[in-house]
């Protein structure tokens, strides 16, 4: 179960990271019981959904206590170029964060999970959309999960959330 922190501490951390035009609408407390090793995808979604570095680091510490490995990164661009950026970011983060090793089975699992996440995240349309995304990779002993959460829009005033997930057995 995720440990609970003091409300004032979380609020102070979130306020520090706010830009001039941002405000906090509220805070959600999340508690999640891990029951199976194959739940790496759900945990990857939680990590990708973090909205500031403090929350990300806090969740990664908890993931590490499970004996799992995790990494997160961010990427942005136009739909026409983003697929390659996503792939390079996912592979680079996974290798640099020691989530996977450069072996055939681990890279194969990472690429399949990444492909599934990217295909469900990217909009399929002729219009050129802008995309901003947070990528998370979580790995247990036998499973790897890749989650992508971000937003996209064909016009700056119309940004909306998107999510993609891929899970693969190693």
Coordinates of N, CA and C in Angstrom, one line a residue:
X1 N 0.8 -1.2 0.0 CA 0.0 0.0 0.0 C 0.9 1.2 0.0
X2 N 0.5 2.3 -0.8 CA 1.3 3.5 -0.8 C 1.2 4.2 0.5
X3 N 2.3 4.7 1.0 CA 2.4 5.4 2.2 C 1.7 6.8 2.0
X4 N 1.0 7.2 3.1 CA 0.4 8.5 3.0 C 1.4 9.6 3.6
X5 N 1.4 10.7 3.0 CA 2.2 11.8 3.5 C 1.3 12.9 4.0
X6 N 1.9 13.8 4.8 CA 1.1 14.9 5.3 C 0.6 15.9 4.3
X7 N -0.6 16.3 4.4 CA -1.3 17.2 3.4 C -0.5 18.5 3.2
X8 N 0.0 19.1 4.3 CA 0.7 20.3 4.2 C 2.0 20.2 3.4
X9 N 2.7 19.0 3.6 CA 4.0 18.8 2.9 C 3.7 18.7 1.4
X10 N 2.7 17.9 1.0 CA 2.4 17.7 -0.4 C 2.0 19.0 -1.1
X11 N 1.1 19.8 -0.4 CA 0.7 21.1 -0.9 C 1.8 22.0 -1.1
X12 N 2.7 22.1 -0.1 CA 3.9 23.0 -0.2 C 4.8 22.6 -1.4
X13 N 5.0 21.3 -1.6 CA 5.8 20.8 -2.8 C 5.1 21.2 -4.1
X14 N 3.8 21.0 -4.2 CA 3.1 21.3 -5.4 C 3.1 22.8 -5.7
X15 N 2.9 23.6 -4.7 CA 2.9 25.1 -4.9 C 4.3 25.6 -5.4
X16 N 5.4 25.0 -4.9 CA 6.7 25.3 -5.4 C 6.9 25.1 -6.8
X17 N 6.2 24.1 -7.4 CA 6.4 23.8 -8.8 C 5.4 24.5 -9.7
X18 N 4.5 25.2 -9.2 CA 3.5 25.9 -10.0 C 4.1 27.1 -10.8
X19 N 3.6 27.2 -12.0 CA 4.0 28.4 -12.8 C 3.1 29.6 -12.4
X20 N 3.3 30.7 -13.0 CA 2.5 31.9 -12.6 C 1.0 31.7 -12.9
X21 N 0.7 31.1 -14.0 CA -0.7 31.0 -14.5 C -1.4 29.7 -14.0
X22 N -0.7 28.9 -13.2 CA -1.3 27.6 -12.7 C -1.9 27.7 -11.3
X23 N -2.8 26.8 -11.1 CA -3.4 26.8 -9.7 C -3.7 25.3 -9.4
X24 N -3.8 25.0 -8.2 CA -4.2 23.6 -7.8 C -5.7 23.6 -7.5
X25 N -6.4 22.7 -8.3 CA -7.8 22.5 -8.1 C -8.1 21.6 -6.9
X26 N -7.2 20.7 -6.6 CA -7.4 19.8 -5.5 C -6.3 18.7 -5.5
X27 N -6.4 17.8 -4.5 CA -5.4 16.8 -4.4 C -6.1 15.5 -4.2
X28 N -5.6 14.4 -4.9 CA -6.2 13.1 -4.8 C -5.2 12.2 -4.1
X29 N -5.7 11.5 -3.1 CA -4.9 10.5 -2.4 C -5.1 9.2 -3.1
X30 N -4.0 8.4 -3.4 CA -4.1 7.1 -4.1 C -3.4 6.1 -3.2
X31 N -4.1 5.0 -3.0 CA -3.5 3.8 -2.4 C -3.8 2.6 -3.3
X32 N -2.8 1.9 -3.6 CA -2.9 0.8 -4.5 C -2.2 -0.4 -4.0
X33 N -2.9 -1.5 -3.9 CA -2.3 -2.8 -3.5 C -1.8 -3.6 -4.7
X34 N -0.5 -4.0 -4.7 CA 0.1 -4.8 -5.7 C -0.2 -6.2 -5.4
X35 N -0.9 -7.0 -6.2 CA -1.2 -8.3 -5.9 C -0.5 -9.3 -6.9
X36 N -0.1 -8.8 -8.0 CA 0.6 -9.7 -9.0 C 1.7 -9.0 -9.6
X37 N 2.7 -9.7 -10.0 CA 3.9 -9.2 -10.7 C 3.5 -8.6 -12.0
X38 N 2.5 -9.1 -12.6 CA 2.1 -8.6 -14.0 C 1.4 -7.2 -13.9
X39 N 1.2 -6.7 -12.7 CA 0.6 -5.4 -12.6 C 1.5 -4.2 -12.9
X40 N 2.6 -4.5 -13.5 CA 3.6 -3.4 -13.9 C 3.0 -2.3 -14.7
X41 N 2.0 -2.7 -15.6 CA 1.4 -1.7 -16.4 C 0.6 -0.7 -15.6
X42 N -0.1 -1.2 -14.6 CA -0.9 -0.3 -13.8 C 0.0 0.7 -13.0
X43 N 1.1 0.1 -12.5 CA 2.1 1.0 -11.8 C 2.8 2.0 -12.7
X44 N 3.0 1.5 -14.0 CA 3.6 2.5 -15.0 C 2.7 3.6 -15.3
X45 N 1.4 3.3 -15.3 CA 0.4 4.4 -15.5 C 0.4 5.4 -14.4
X46 N 0.5 4.9 -13.2 CA 0.5 5.8 -12.0 C 1.8 6.6 -12.1
X47 N 2.9 6.1 -12.4 CA 4.1 6.8 -12.5 C 4.1 7.9 -13.6
X48 N 3.5 7.5 -14.8 CA 3.4 8.5 -15.9 C 2.4 9.6 -15.6
X49 N 1.5 9.3 -14.7 CA 0.5 10.3 -14.3 C 1.0 11.3 -13.3
X50 N 2.2 11.1 -12.7 CA 2.7 12.1 -11.7 C 2.9 13.4 -12.4
X51 N 2.6 14.5 -11.7 CA 2.6 15.8 -12.3 C 3.8 16.7 -11.8
X52 N 4.6 16.2 -10.9 CA 5.8 16.9 -10.5 C 6.9 16.0 -10.1
X53 N 8.1 16.5 -10.1 CA 9.3 15.7 -9.8 C 9.2 15.0 -8.4
X54 N 8.7 15.8 -7.4 CA 8.6 15.2 -6.0 C 7.7 14.0 -6.0
X55 N 6.5 14.1 -6.6 CA 5.6 12.9 -6.7 C 6.2 11.7 -7.4
X56 N 6.9 12.1 -8.5 CA 7.6 11.0 -9.3 C 8.6 10.3 -8.5
X57 N 9.5 11.0 -7.8 CA 10.5 10.4 -7.0 C 10.0 9.6 -5.9
X58 N 8.9 10.1 -5.2 CA 8.3 9.4 -4.1 C 7.7 8.1 -4.6
X59 N 7.1 8.1 -5.8 CA 6.5 6.8 -6.3 C 7.6 5.9 -6.7
X60 N 8.7 6.4 -7.3 CA 9.8 5.5 -7.7 C 10.5 4.9 -6.5
X61 N 10.5 5.6 -5.4 CA 11.1 5.0 -4.1 C 10.2 3.8 -3.7
X62 N 8.9 3.9 -3.8 CA 8.0 2.9 -3.4 C 8.1 1.7 -4.4
X63 N 8.3 2.0 -5.7 CA 8.4 0.9 -6.7 C 9.7 0.1 -6.4
X64 N 10.8 0.9 -6.0 CA 12.1 0.2 -5.7 C 11.9 -0.7 -4.5
X65 N 11.1 -0.3 -3.5 CA 10.9 -1.2 -2.4 C 10.2 -2.5 -2.7
X66 N 9.5 -2.5 -3.8 CA 8.9 -3.8 -4.3 C 10.0 -4.7 -4.9
X67 N 11.2 -4.2 -5.2 CA 12.2 -4.9 -5.9 C 12.1 -4.7 -7.4
X68 N 11.3 -3.8 -7.8 CA 11.1 -3.5 -9.2 C 12.0 -2.3 -9.6
X69 N 12.1 -2.1 -10.9 CA 12.9 -0.9 -11.4 C 11.9 0.0 -12.2
X70 N 12.2 1.3 -12.2 CA 11.3 2.2 -12.8 C 12.1 3.5 -13.3
X71 N 11.6 4.1 -14.4 CA 12.2 5.3 -14.9 C 11.1 6.1 -15.5
X72 N 11.3 7.4 -15.6 CA 10.3 8.3 -16.3 C 11.1 9.4 -17.0
X73 N 10.5 9.8 -18.1 CA 11.1 10.9 -18.9 C 10.0 11.6 -19.6
X74 N 10.3 12.7 -20.3 CA 9.3 13.5 -21.0 C 9.8 13.7 -22.4
X75 N 8.8 13.9 -23.3 CA 9.1 14.2 -24.7 C 8.0 15.0 -25.3
X76 N 8.3 15.8 -26.3 CA 7.2 16.6 -27.0 C 7.6 16.9 -28.4
X77 N 6.6 17.3 -29.2 CA 6.8 17.6 -30.6 C 5.6 17.4 -31.4
X78 N 5.7 17.4 -32.8 CA 4.6 17.2 -33.7 C 4.4 15.8 -34.0
X79 N 3.2 15.4 -34.3 CA 2.9 14.0 -34.5 C 3.8 13.3 -35.6
X80 N 4.1 14.1 -36.6 CA 5.0 13.6 -37.7 C 6.3 13.1 -37.2
X81 N 6.9 13.7 -36.2 CA 8.2 13.4 -35.7 C 8.2 12.7 -34.4
X82 N 7.1 12.7 -33.7 CA 7.1 12.2 -32.3 C 7.3 10.7 -32.1
X83 N 6.9 9.9 -33.1 CA 7.1 8.5 -32.9 C 8.5 8.1 -32.8
X84 N 9.4 8.6 -33.6 CA 10.8 8.4 -33.4 C 11.4 8.9 -32.1
X85 N 10.9 10.1 -31.7 CA 11.4 10.7 -30.4 C 10.9 9.8 -29.3
X86 N 9.7 9.3 -29.3 CA 9.2 8.4 -28.3 C 10.0 7.2 -28.1
X87 N 10.3 6.6 -29.3 CA 11.1 5.3 -29.3 C 12.5 5.5 -28.7
X88 N 13.1 6.6 -29.2 CA 14.5 6.9 -28.7 C 14.5 7.2 -27.2
X89 N 13.5 8.0 -26.8 CA 13.4 8.3 -25.3 C 13.1 7.1 -24.5
X90 N 12.2 6.2 -24.9 CA 11.9 5.0 -24.1 C 13.1 4.1 -24.0
X91 N 13.8 3.9 -25.1 CA 15.0 3.0 -25.1 C 16.1 3.6 -24.3
X92 N 16.4 4.9 -24.5 CA 17.4 5.6 -23.8 C 17.2 5.6 -22.3
X93 N 16.0 5.9 -21.9 CA 15.6 6.0 -20.5 C 15.7 4.6 -19.9
X94 N 15.2 3.6 -20.6 CA 15.3 2.2 -20.0 C 16.7 1.7 -19.8
X95 N 17.6 2.0 -20.8 CA 19.0 1.6 -20.7 C 19.7 2.4 -19.6
X96 N 19.6 3.7 -19.7 CA 20.3 4.6 -18.8 C 19.8 4.5 -17.3
X97 N 18.5 4.1 -17.2 CA 18.0 3.9 -15.8 C 18.1 2.5 -15.3
X98 N 18.9 1.7 -16.1 CA 19.1 0.3 -15.7 C 17.8 -0.5 -15.5
X99 N 16.8 -0.2 -16.2 CA 15.5 -0.9 -16.1 C 15.6 -2.2 -17.0
X100 N 16.3 -2.1 -18.1 CA 16.6 -3.3 -18.9 C 18.1 -3.3 -19.3
X101 N 18.5 -4.5 -19.7 CA 19.9 -4.7 -20.2 C 19.8 -4.9 -21.7
X102 N 20.9 -4.7 -22.3 CA 21.0 -4.9 -23.8 C 21.1 -6.3 -24.2
X103 N 20.1 -7.1 -23.8 CA 20.0 -8.5 -24.2 C 18.8 -8.6 -25.1
X104 N 18.8 -9.7 -25.9 CA 17.7 -9.9 -26.9 C 16.4 -9.9 -26.3
X105 N 16.2 -10.7 -25.2 CA 14.9 -10.9 -24.6 C 14.4 -9.6 -23.9
X106 N 15.3 -8.9 -23.2 CA 14.8 -7.6 -22.6 C 14.5 -6.5 -23.5
X107 N 15.4 -6.4 -24.6 CA 15.1 -5.3 -25.6 C 13.9 -5.7 -26.4
X108 N 13.7 -6.9 -26.7 CA 12.5 -7.4 -27.4 C 11.2 -7.0 -26.6
X109 N 11.2 -7.3 -25.3 CA 10.0 -7.0 -24.5 C 9.8 -5.5 -24.4
X110 N 10.9 -4.8 -24.2 CA 10.8 -3.3 -24.2 C 10.2 -2.7 -25.5
X111 N 10.7 -3.2 -26.6 CA 10.2 -2.7 -27.9 C 8.7 -3.0 -28.1
X112 N 8.3 -4.3 -27.8 CA 6.9 -4.6 -28.0 C 6.0 -3.8 -27.1
X113 N 6.4 -3.7 -25.8 CA 5.5 -2.9 -24.9 C 5.5 -1.4 -25.3
X114 N 6.6 -0.9 -25.8 CA 6.7 0.5 -26.3 C 5.8 0.7 -27.5
X115 N 5.9 -0.3 -28.4 CA 5.1 -0.2 -29.7 C 3.6 -0.2 -29.3
X116 N 3.2 -1.0 -28.4 CA 1.8 -1.1 -28.0 C 1.4 0.3 -27.4
X117 N 2.2 0.8 -26.5 CA 1.9 2.1 -25.8 C 1.8 3.2 -26.8
X118 N 2.8 3.3 -27.7 CA 2.9 4.4 -28.7 C 1.6 4.3 -29.6
X119 N 1.3 3.1 -30.1 CA 0.2 3.0 -31.0 C -1.1 3.3 -30.4
X120 N -1.3 3.1 -29.1 CA -2.5 3.5 -28.4 C -2.5 5.0 -28.0
X121 N -1.4 5.6 -27.9 CA -1.2 7.0 -27.5 C -1.4 8.0 -28.6
X122 N -0.7 7.7 -29.8 CA -0.7 8.7 -30.8 C -2.0 8.8 -31.6
X123 N -2.4 10.0 -31.9 CA -3.7 10.2 -32.7 C -3.4 9.7 -34.1
X124 N -4.4 9.1 -34.7 CA -4.2 8.7 -36.1 C -5.2 9.6 -37.0
X125 N -4.5 10.5 -37.6 CA -5.3 11.5 -38.4 C -4.4 12.2 -39.3
X126 N -4.9 12.9 -40.3 CA -4.1 13.6 -41.3 C -3.6 14.9 -40.8
X127 N -4.3 15.5 -39.8 CA -3.9 16.8 -39.2 C -2.6 16.6 -38.4
X128 N -1.8 17.7 -38.4 CA -0.6 17.7 -37.7 C -0.8 18.2 -36.3
X129 N -0.8 17.3 -35.3 CA -1.1 17.7 -33.9 C 0.2 17.9 -33.2
X130 N 0.2 18.7 -32.1 CA 1.3 18.8 -31.2 C 1.1 17.9 -30.0
X131 N 2.1 17.3 -29.5 CA 2.0 16.3 -28.5 C 3.1 16.6 -27.4
X132 N 2.7 16.5 -26.2 CA 3.6 16.5 -25.0 C 3.3 15.3 -24.2
X133 N 4.3 14.6 -23.7 CA 4.0 13.3 -23.0 C 5.0 13.0 -22.0
X134 N 4.6 12.3 -20.9 CA 5.4 11.8 -19.9 C 5.4 10.3 -20.1
X135 N 6.6 9.7 -20.1 CA 6.8 8.2 -20.4 C 7.3 7.6 -19.1
X136 N 6.7 6.4 -18.8 CA 7.2 5.7 -17.6 C 7.4 4.2 -18.0
X137 N 8.5 3.7 -17.5 CA 8.8 2.2 -17.7 C 8.9 1.6 -16.3
X138 N 8.2 0.6 -16.1 CA 8.3 -0.2 -14.8 C 8.5 -1.6 -15.2
X139 N 9.5 -2.2 -14.4 CA 9.9 -3.6 -14.7 C 9.9 -4.4 -13.4
X140 N 9.2 -5.5 -13.5 CA 9.3 -6.5 -12.4 C 10.3 -7.6 -12.9
X141 N 10.4 -8.7 -12.2 CA 11.3 -9.7 -12.6 C 11.0 -10.3 -14.0
X142 N 9.7 -10.5 -14.3 CA 9.3 -11.2 -15.5 C 8.4 -10.3 -16.5
X143 N 8.1 -9.1 -16.1 CA 7.2 -8.2 -16.9 C 7.8 -6.8 -17.0
X144 N 7.4 -6.2 -18.1 CA 7.8 -4.8 -18.3 C 6.5 -4.0 -18.8
X145 N 6.3 -2.8 -18.2 CA 5.1 -2.0 -18.6 C 5.6 -0.7 -19.0
X146 N 5.0 -0.2 -20.1 CA 5.4 1.2 -20.7 C 4.1 2.0 -20.7
X147 N 4.1 3.1 -20.1 CA 2.9 4.0 -20.1 C 3.3 5.3 -20.6
X148 N 2.4 5.9 -21.4 CA 2.6 7.3 -21.9 C 1.3 8.1 -21.6
X149 N 1.5 9.1 -20.9 CA 0.4 10.0 -20.6 C 0.8 11.4 -21.0
X150 N -0.1 12.1 -21.7 CA 0.2 13.5 -22.0 C -1.0 14.1 -22.7
X151 N -0.7 15.1 -23.5 CA -1.8 15.8 -24.2 C -1.4 16.0 -25.6
X152 N -2.5 16.3 -26.4 CA -2.3 16.6 -27.8 C -3.3 17.5 -28.3
X153 N -3.1 18.2 -29.4 CA -4.1 19.1 -29.9 C -3.7 19.5 -31.3
X154 N -4.7 19.8 -32.1 CA -4.5 20.3 -33.4 C -4.5 21.8 -33.4
X155 N -4.9 22.4 -32.3 CA -4.8 23.8 -32.0 C -4.5 24.0 -30.6
X156 N -3.7 25.0 -30.2 CA -3.3 25.3 -28.9 C -4.4 25.4 -27.9
X157 N -5.6 25.9 -28.3 CA -6.7 26.0 -27.3 C -7.4 24.8 -27.1
X158 N -7.1 23.7 -27.8 CA -7.9 22.4 -27.7 C -7.1 21.2 -27.1
X159 N -6.0 21.5 -26.3 CA -5.3 20.4 -25.8 C -6.1 19.5 -24.9
X160 N -6.0 18.2 -25.0 CA -6.7 17.3 -24.1 C -5.8 16.1 -23.8
X161 N -6.1 15.4 -22.7 CA -5.3 14.2 -22.3 C -5.4 13.0 -23.2
X162 N -4.3 12.3 -23.2 CA -4.3 11.0 -24.0 C -3.5 10.0 -23.1
X163 N -3.6 8.8 -23.3 CA -2.9 7.8 -22.6 C -2.7 6.5 -23.4
X164 N -1.5 5.9 -23.3 CA -1.2 4.7 -24.0 C -0.5 3.7 -23.0
X165 N -0.7 2.4 -23.1 CA -0.1 1.5 -22.3 C 0.3 0.2 -23.1
X166 N 1.4 -0.3 -22.7 CA 1.9 -1.6 -23.3 C 2.5 -2.4 -22.2
X167 N 2.3 -3.7 -22.2 CA 2.8 -4.6 -21.2 C 3.3 -5.8 -22.0
X168 N 4.5 -6.3 -21.6 CA 5.1 -7.5 -22.3 C 5.8 -8.4 -21.3
X169 N 5.8 -9.7 -21.5 CA 6.5 -10.6 -20.6 C 7.9 -10.7 -21.1
X170 N 8.9 -10.7 -20.2 CA 10.3 -10.7 -20.5 C 10.7 -12.2 -20.6

